[in-house]
Coordinates of C-alpha atoms and ligand atoms in Angstrom, one line a residue:
X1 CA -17.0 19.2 -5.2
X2 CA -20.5 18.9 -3.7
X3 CA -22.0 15.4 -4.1
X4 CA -25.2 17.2 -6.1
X5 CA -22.7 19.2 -8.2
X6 CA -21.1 16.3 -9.1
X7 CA -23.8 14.5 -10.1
X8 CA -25.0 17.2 -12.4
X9 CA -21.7 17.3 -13.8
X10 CA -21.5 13.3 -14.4
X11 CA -25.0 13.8 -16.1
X12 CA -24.1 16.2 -18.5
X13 CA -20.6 14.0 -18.7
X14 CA -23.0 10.8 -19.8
X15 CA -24.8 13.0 -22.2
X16 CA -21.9 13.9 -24.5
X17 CA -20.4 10.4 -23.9
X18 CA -23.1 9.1 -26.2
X19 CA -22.7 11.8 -28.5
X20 CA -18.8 11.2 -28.8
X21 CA -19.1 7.7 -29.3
X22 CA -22.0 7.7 -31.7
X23 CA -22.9 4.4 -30.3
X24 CA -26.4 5.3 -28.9
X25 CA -29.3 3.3 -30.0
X26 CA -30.8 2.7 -33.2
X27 CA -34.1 1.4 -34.6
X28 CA -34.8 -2.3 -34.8
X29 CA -37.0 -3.6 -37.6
X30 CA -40.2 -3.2 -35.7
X31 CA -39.7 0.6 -35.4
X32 CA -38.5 0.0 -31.2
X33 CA -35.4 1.5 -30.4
X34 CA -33.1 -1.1 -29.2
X35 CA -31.2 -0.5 -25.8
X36 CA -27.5 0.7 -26.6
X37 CA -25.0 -2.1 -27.6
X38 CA -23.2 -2.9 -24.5
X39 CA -19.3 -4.6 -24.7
X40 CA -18.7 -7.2 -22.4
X41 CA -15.8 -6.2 -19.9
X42 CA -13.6 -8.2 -18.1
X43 CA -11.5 -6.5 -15.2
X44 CA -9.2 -7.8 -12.4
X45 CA -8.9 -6.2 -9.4
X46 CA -6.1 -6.6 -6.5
X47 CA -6.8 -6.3 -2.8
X48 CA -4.7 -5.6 -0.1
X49 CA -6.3 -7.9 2.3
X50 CA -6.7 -11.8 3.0
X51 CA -9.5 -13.8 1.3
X52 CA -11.0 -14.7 5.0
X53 CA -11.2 -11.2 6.5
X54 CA -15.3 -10.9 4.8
X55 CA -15.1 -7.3 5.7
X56 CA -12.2 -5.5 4.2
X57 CA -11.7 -7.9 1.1
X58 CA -15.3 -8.8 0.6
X59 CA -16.3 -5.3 0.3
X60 CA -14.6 -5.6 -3.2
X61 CA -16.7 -8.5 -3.9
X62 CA -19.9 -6.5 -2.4
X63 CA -19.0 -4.0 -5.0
X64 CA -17.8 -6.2 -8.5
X65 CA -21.2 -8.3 -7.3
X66 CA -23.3 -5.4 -7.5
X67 CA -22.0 -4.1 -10.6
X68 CA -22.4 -6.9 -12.7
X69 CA -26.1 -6.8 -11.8
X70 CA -26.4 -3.3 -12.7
X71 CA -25.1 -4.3 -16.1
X72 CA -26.7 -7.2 -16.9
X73 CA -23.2 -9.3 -16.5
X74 CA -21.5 -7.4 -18.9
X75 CA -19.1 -5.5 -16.9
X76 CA -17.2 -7.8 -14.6
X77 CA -14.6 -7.6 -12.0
X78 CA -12.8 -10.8 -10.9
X79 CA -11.3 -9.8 -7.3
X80 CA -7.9 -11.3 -6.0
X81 CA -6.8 -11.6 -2.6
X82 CA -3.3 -9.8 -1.3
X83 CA 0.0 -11.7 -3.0
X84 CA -2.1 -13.7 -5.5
X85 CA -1.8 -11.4 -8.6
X86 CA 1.1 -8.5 -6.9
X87 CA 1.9 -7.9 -4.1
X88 CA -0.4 -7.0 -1.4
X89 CA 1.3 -3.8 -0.3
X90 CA 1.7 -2.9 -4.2
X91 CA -1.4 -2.7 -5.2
X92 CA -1.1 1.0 -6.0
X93 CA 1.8 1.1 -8.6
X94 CA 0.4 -2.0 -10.0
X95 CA -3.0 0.1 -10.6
X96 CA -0.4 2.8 -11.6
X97 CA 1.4 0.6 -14.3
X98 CA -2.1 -1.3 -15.5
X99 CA -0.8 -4.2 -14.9
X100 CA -4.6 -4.5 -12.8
X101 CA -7.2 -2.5 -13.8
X102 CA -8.8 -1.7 -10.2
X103 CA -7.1 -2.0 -7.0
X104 CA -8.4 -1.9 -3.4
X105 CA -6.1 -0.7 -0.7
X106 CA -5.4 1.9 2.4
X107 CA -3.3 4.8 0.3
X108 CA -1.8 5.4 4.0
X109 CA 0.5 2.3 2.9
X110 CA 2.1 4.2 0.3
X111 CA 3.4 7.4 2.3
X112 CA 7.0 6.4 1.0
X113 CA 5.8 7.9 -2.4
X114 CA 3.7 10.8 -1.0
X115 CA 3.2 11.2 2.2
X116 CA -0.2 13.1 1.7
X117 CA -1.5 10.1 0.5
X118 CA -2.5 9.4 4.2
X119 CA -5.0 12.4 4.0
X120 CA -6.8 9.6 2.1
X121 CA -7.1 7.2 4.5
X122 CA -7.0 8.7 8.0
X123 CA -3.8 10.1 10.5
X124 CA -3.5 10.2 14.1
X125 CA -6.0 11.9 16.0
X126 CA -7.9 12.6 12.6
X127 CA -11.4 12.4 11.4
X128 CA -13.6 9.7 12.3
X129 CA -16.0 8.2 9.6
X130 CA -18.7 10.2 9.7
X131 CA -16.8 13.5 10.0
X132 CA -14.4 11.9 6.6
X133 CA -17.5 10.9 4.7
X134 CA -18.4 14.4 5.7
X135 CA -15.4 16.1 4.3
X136 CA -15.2 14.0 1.4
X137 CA -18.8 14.4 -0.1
X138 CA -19.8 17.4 1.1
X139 CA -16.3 19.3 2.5
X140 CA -14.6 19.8 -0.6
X141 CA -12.0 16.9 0.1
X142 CA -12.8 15.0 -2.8
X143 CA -11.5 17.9 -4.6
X144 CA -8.5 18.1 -3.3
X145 CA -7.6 14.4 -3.2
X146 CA -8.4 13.7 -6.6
X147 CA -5.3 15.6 -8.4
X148 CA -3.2 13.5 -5.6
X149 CA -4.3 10.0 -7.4
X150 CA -3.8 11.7 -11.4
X151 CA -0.6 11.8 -10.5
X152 CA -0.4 8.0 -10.3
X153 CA -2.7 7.4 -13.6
X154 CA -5.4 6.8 -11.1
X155 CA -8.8 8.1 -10.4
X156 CA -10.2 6.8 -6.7
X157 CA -13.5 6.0 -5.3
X158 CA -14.3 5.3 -1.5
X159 CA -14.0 1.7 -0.6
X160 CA -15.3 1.7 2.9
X161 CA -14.4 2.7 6.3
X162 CA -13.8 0.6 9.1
X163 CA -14.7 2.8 11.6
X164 CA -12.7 3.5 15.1
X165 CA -10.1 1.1 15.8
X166 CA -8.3 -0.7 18.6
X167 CA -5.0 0.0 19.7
X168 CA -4.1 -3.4 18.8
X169 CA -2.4 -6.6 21.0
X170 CA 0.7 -6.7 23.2
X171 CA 2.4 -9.4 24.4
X172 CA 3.0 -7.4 27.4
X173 CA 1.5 -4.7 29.2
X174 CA 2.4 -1.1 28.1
X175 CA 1.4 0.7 31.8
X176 CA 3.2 4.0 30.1
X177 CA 5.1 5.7 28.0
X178 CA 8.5 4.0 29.3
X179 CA 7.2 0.4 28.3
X180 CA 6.4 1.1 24.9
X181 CA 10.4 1.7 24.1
X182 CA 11.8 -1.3 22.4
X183 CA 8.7 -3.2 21.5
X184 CA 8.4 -4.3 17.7
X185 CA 5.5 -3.4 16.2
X186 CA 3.4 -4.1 13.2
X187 CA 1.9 -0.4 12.2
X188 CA 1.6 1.0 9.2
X189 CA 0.6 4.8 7.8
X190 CA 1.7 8.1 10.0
X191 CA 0.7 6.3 13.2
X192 CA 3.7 4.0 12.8
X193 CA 5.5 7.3 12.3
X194 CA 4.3 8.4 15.7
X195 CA 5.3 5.1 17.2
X196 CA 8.3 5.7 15.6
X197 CA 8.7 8.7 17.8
X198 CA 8.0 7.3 21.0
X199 CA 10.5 4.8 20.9
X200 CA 8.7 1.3 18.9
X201 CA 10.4 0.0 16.4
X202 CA 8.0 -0.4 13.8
X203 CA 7.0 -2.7 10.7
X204 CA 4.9 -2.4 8.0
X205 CA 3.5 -6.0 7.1
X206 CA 0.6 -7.3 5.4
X207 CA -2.6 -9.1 6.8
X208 CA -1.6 -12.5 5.5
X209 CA 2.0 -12.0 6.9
X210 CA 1.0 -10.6 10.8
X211 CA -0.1 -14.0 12.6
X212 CA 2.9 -15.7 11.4
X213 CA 5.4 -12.9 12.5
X214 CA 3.7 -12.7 15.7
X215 CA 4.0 -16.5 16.9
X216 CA 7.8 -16.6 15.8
X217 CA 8.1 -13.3 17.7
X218 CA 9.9 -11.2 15.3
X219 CA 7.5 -8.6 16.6
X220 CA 6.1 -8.4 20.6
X221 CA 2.9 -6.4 18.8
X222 CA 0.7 -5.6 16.5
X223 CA -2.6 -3.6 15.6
X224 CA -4.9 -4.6 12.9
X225 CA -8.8 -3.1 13.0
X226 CA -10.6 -4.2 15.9
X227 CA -12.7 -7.5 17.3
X228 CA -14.5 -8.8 14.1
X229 CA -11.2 -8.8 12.3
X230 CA -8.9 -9.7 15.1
X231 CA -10.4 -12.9 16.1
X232 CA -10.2 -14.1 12.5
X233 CA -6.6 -13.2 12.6
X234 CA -6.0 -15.0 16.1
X235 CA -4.1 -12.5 17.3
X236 CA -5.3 -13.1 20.6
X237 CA -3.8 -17.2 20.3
X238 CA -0.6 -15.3 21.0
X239 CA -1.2 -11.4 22.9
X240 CA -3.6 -11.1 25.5
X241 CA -3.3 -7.6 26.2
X242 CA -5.8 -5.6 23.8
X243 CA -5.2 -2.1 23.7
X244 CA -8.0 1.0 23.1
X245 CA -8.4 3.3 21.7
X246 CA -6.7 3.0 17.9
X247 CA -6.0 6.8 18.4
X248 CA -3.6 6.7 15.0
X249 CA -7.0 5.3 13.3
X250 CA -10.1 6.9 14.2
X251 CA -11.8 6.6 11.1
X252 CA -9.8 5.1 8.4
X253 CA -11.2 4.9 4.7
X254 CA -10.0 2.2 2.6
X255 CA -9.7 2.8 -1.7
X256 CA -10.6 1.7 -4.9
X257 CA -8.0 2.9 -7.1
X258 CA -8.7 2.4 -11.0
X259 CA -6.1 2.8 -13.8
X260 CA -7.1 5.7 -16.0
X261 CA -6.8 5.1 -19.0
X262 CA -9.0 1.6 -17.8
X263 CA -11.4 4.1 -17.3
X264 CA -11.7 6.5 -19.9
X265 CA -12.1 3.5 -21.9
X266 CA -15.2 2.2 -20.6
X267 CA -18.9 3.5 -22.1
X268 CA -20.4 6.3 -19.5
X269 CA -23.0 4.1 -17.8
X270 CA -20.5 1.6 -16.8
X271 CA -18.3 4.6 -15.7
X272 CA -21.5 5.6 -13.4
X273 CA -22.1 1.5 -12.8
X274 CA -18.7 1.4 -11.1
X275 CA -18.9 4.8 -8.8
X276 CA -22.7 3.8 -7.4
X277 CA -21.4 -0.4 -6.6
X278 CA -18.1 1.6 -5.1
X279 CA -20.6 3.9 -3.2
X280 CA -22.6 1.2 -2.1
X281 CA -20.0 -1.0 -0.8
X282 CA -18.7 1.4 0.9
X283 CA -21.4 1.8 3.0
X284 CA -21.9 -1.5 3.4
X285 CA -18.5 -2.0 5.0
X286 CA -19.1 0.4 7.2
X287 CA -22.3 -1.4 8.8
X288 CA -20.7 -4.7 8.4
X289 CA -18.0 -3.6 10.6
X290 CA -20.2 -1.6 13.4
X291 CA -22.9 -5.1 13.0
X292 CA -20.2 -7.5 13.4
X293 CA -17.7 -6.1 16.3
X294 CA -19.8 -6.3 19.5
X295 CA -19.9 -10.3 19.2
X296 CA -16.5 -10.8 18.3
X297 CA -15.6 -8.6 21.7
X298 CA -18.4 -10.6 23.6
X299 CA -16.3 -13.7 22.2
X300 CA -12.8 -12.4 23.0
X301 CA -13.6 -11.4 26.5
X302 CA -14.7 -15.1 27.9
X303 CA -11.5 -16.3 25.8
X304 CA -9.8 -14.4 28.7
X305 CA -8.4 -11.2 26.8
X306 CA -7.2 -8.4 28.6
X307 CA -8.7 -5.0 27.6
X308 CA -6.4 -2.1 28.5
X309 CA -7.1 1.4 28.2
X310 CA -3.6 3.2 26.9
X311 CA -2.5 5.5 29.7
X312 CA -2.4 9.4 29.9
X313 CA 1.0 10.0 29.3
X314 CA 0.7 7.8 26.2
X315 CA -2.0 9.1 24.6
X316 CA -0.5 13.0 25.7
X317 CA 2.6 11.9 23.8
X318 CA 1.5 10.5 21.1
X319 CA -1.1 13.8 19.9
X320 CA 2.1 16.0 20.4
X321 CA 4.1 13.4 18.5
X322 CA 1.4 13.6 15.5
X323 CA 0.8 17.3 15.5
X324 CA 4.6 17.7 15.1
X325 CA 4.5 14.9 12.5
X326 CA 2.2 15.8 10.4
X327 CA 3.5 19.7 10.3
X328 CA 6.5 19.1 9.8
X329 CA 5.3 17.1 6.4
X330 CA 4.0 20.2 5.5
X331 CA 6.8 21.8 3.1
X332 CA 5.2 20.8 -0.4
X333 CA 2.4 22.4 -2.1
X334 CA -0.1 19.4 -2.4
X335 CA 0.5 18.2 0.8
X336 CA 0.2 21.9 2.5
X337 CA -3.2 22.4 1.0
X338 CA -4.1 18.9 1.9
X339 CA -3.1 19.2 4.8
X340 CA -4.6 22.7 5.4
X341 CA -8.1 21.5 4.8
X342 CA -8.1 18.6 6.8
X343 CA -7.2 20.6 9.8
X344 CA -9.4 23.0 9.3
X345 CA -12.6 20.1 9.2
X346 CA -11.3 18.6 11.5
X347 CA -11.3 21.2 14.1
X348 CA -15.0 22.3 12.7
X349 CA -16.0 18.6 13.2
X350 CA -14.2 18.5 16.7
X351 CA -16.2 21.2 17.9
X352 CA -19.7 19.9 16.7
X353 CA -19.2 16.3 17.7
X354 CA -18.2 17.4 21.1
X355 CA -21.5 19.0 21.5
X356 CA -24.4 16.5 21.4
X357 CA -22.4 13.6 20.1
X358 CA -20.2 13.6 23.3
X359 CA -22.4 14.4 25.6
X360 CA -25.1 11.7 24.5
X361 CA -22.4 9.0 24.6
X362 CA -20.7 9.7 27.7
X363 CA -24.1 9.6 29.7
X364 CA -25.7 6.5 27.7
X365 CA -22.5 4.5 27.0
X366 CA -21.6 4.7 31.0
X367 CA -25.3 3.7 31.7
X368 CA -25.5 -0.1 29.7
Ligands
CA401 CA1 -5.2 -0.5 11.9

């Protein structure tokens, strides 16, 4: 639904809220109404991601931060890094079952249960963030992706956006399509599917697990986001080929996935608490990715890195690959109207952003 629309709705939501629960305020003994009693709640979330990477797990903090101050400390959110509390690529069912009440994750890691559920996060040669946030606040997408998560108990907020990513580090050069047969790969979502396609063989593994895999060279490469996280990750210690563009990832949105019942059970204000801190953080990622990347590639570049372009024939490959892919998904209802709508903005972004976007950066980016 429209962003304004659904404000209008969650303010006529709040309003009956109070009503319902009859706990609104009442008078104190100097005649001053007292503010409404507020219950102290304790929540744990589960991330995804590794406690060092400060963008993609401290974007949960950003958030649980911010909405303790918008409740005075009464709603509070302790937030656990991948594998402490379940397991980091199960933080969905484990929203699912309540066993947390919030998660934060990419839903593209769960396409063994749905494979729609990469609509949410991005797919090869997709949206990029602006033209997601686009669809999702104003394009009706939020709409659409909402019924996905009821069918896992879950209702989901946006929980930042990385933005464009790179193609990730090879221990060897990939000069074409023919190279890229046999490697081992750590990729997850639909563009591990494409892979797939052209001949990787491909893992899914989580952040914590990637270095470790990559030194005893159980896999010859792997992508992750791009410089800021990368360098943390050391990826570079071991591959020195870096690839561009992340064309499986232009735009990838993470989640915050909250148990429903978790949510209907919490007062209306700290229902709106929770959406704004989701909001905000979400944001905030964003920028804290596009603030943080240019010195990490400034850094990785006098380490001696090589950055490689993928070739023609890959990239060529790889949109047929997707296109196929992602059609062929197409034979169930939710992931047909999904999928439907995505295409549909995404063409109607395609052709806007080639305009003045394009033009702009291809003169002023070739010009630094
Ligand atoms: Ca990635």
């Amino acid at each position: 639904m429209e962003r304004r629309d659904f404000l209008k709705k969650a303010a006529v939501g709040a309003a009956a809220g109070t009503a319902l629960t009859g706990c609104g305020s009442d008078a104190s003994e100097s005649g001053v109404p007292n503010v409404q009693a507020r219950p102290t709640v304790r929540w744990r979330l589960a991330s995804s991601f590794s406690r060092s990477l400060d963008t993609i797990y401290g974007v949960a903090e950003v958030m649980a931060e911010r909405l303790r101050a918008l409740t005075d400390d009464k709603f509070q959110i302790r937030t656990y890094p991948g594998g402490e509390l379940v397991p980091a690529l199960e933080v969905l069912e484990s929203v699912q079952k309540g066993t947390v009440q919030i998660g934060h994750s990419a839903s593209y890691y769960y396409i063994g249960k749905n494979p729609a559920l990469a609509f949410d996060t991005t797919v090869p040669f997709g949206l990029t963030a602006r033209q997601y946030n686009a669809w999702v606040y104003h394009g009706g997408g939020m709409d659409l992706l909402r019924p996905m998560f009821s069918d896992f108990n879950i209702i989901n907020f946006p929980g930042g956006n990385t933005g464009m990513q790179m193609g990730g580090w090879f221990r060897e050069p990939i000069d074409g399509l023919a190279d890229l047969r046999g490697v081992r790969m750590r990729i997850p979502g639909q563009g591990g599917r494409v892979m797939d396609a052209l001949g990787v063989t491909v893992q899914q593994i989580a952040s914590s697990e990637i270095y470790p895999a990559l030194e005893r060279g159980t896999i010859d490469a792997v992508e992750w986001v791009g410089p800021y996280d990368d360098e943390k990750l050391g990826f570079h210690k071991i591959a020195q080929n870096y690839y561009y563009p992340g064309w499986w990832e232009p735009g990838p949105a993470l989640t915050f996935y909250v148990n429903q019942d978790a949510w209907d059970a919490l007062p209306v204000g700290y229902q709106q608490a929770l959406e704004v801190a989701c909001h905000e953080a979400s944001a905030l990622m964003l920028a804290s990715y596009d603030a943080k990347n240019p010195a990490a590639l400034s850094r990785l570049v006098a380490e001696g890195i090589s950055l490689r372009p993928f070739s023609t024939d890959i990239m060529q490959a790889a949109r047929t690959a997707a296109t196929d892919l992602l059609a062929a998904d197409a034979d169930n209802d939710q992931y047909r109207t999904l999928y439907d709508a995505y295409e549909q903005w995404r063409i109607s972004s395609y052709r806007w952003f080639s305009l003045a976007e394009r033009s702009y950066a291809a003169f002023a980016y070739d010009n630094v």
